[in-house]
Amino acid sequence: MNASGQRPAVTELRLSAYKTHRRAVFPLGPVTLFTGPSGSGKTSALEAYAALARLAAGEPLADVFPDPAGCVPHQARPDNQGRRGFRIGCTVDGPVGPVHLDIAVQAEPELRIVGERMTGAGEVLLETALRDPGRRTVQAAWYTAGAVPVTRAPLPDDRLATALLPLRIAGKTAGQRLALAAAEQVVVALRSVFPCDPRPEAMRGPAMRSDGHLRSACDNLAAVLYRTRKECGTRHAALVAAVRDGCAGPAVTELTVEGAAGRDHAPDTPAPVAAGGDRRGGTAVRAPADEQAQAAERRATTPAPRGPMGAGSAPRGRSGAGVRAVLGLGEFGQMPVDRLGDGELRYLGLALVLLTGPGVLDVDPVADVLPALQTLTVLADGFDRCLDRRQARLLLELAGRMCERGHIRLVGTVREVPVAPPTREGDGHHAGPGEDHRRDGLGAPRATARAGAPADDRTGAVGAVAWPVTQEGDFGVPGLAVVDLGRDQGSRTRP
């Protein structure tokens, strides 16, 4: 698959009838931010994307939609048989070209997929329909273009037929091979998804050293840092630089890990010393080792709940040594990461996600496709939650630089899109078009080069029902598309 080397990517999300949305079409770029007032449907859009991803991974419908009635559009009335439902879909670009996938889900009286349609290359490649309500199957027909134009067979009504198609097609005709390639393109693009919602209360304290794949809540941050700082020095240095820019107080010079009882697990770093004053103005005094060990044991055995987008932490085992993350502050010594504020911890977790990939994150990409031919999509609901405007801007610029390379994409929600400030604070200096404004580790303003300074401003709308998207020229971030759900477009439930 993917002989052209093009990475499959979801380029459009369609919410034909889902919660507050009707006939909504959202174009997706390398970096897409949904913004708007509370209740405008920002989180709903990300939940629909995550649901498609979980269905593409083969999860049953009941697991993906535990509250299907809550997904039915507001004010939707049942038909004469008491049935209500919702419709979602997406477009995936890749070697086959644009492939469109749409599904219709019946939520009441019983949950089932009643229709699915995949089109591409000018053909209907897969179509399913509910023929007999008394059976837990749908009638599927996929493109063959052989002795018969289509092949028909029953498929389960609680699974995505597109994800099952590669198991049913032999690929003997050109039509079958086209349908197979299109299905694989959709599955590869949708399965490479990482819902990310760092939870500061779970990030504080030790993690099991062997727990080296970062989970959505970033609660095993210390264990992942223990692994990544040895595996890729370049990425780790970039993470340290990002933390230095995003955290207030003394300049961060290193980001390392130590044992839960205070012993550094990295032989090339000095033993922790008491800080003369931490970034909150107090003395850095650690808790006794026995208290830390007890806290590590509690965290190691307490699972975190799954969120609406599949986020959350799996229960952690008891095996392995406990480690915790530590900031190096130069002449001020070291300070445990758990002393950071909530915003700084979320900033650290999101920066780590953007600077790593599927090999480090707890995701389940397609195993038989090379990582170089897959694109990881990070779903960040509340991307700017707990962050100040400067931190949000720094993270957005980092996302723009990383997503510009093509191996990662970001879809997030924000209260408002952070823009670069017009001047540096305190000295009256007006920045040039290639400068960014941030503070160094001691809080002094400084300007640094910023990739992708805007060349022009472009604002456009795609299609009659597509939501207007503000492009990167308005914000100076490469590949950025902003979907403003608060913009006056009339009713969000369009006729």
mmCIF file of C-alpha atoms in Angstrom, residues 47 50-51 54-55 58-68 71 111 158-159 306-311:
data_model
loop_
_atom_site.group_PDB
_atom_site.id
_atom_site.type_symbol
_atom_site.label_atom_id
_atom_site.label_comp_id
_atom_site.label_asym_id
_atom_site.label_seq_id
_atom_site.Cartn_x
_atom_site.Cartn_y
_atom_site.Cartn_z
ATOM 1 C CA GLU A 47 -15.391 13.488 20.014
ATOM 2 C CA ALA A 50 -12.152 10.184 18.033
ATOM 3 C CA ALA A 51 -15.228 7.984 17.539
ATOM 4 C CA ARG A 54 -11.989 3.971 17.459
ATOM 5 C CA LEU A 55 -14.381 2.433 14.950
ATOM 6 C CA GLY A 58 -12.249 -2.301 15.225
ATOM 7 C CA GLU A 59 -13.929 -1.336 18.494
ATOM 8 C CA PRO A 60 -17.618 -2.294 18.829
ATOM 9 C CA LEU A 61 -20.223 0.414 18.492
ATOM 10 C CA ALA A 62 -21.430 0.152 22.102
ATOM 11 C CA ASP A 63 -17.929 0.843 23.439
ATOM 12 C CA VAL A 64 -17.459 3.863 21.195
ATOM 13 C CA PHE A 65 -20.875 5.388 21.978
ATOM 14 C CA PRO A 66 -21.787 4.495 25.582
ATOM 15 C CA ASP A 67 -24.508 7.197 25.529
ATOM 16 C CA PRO A 68 -25.819 7.101 21.947
ATOM 17 C CA CYS A 71 -25.262 12.059 20.169
ATOM 18 C CA LEU A 111 -27.788 0.938 18.809
ATOM 19 C CA ASP A 158 -21.921 -3.082 15.341
ATOM 20 C CA ARG A 159 -18.613 -2.741 13.470
ATOM 21 C CA ARG A 306 -11.522 6.725 30.208
ATOM 22 C CA GLY A 307 -12.672 10.037 28.825
ATOM 23 C CA PRO A 308 -15.219 10.655 26.080
ATOM 24 C CA MET A 309 -12.486 10.481 23.448
ATOM 25 C CA GLY A 310 -10.926 7.303 24.812
ATOM 26 C CA ALA A 311 -8.400 9.284 26.853
#
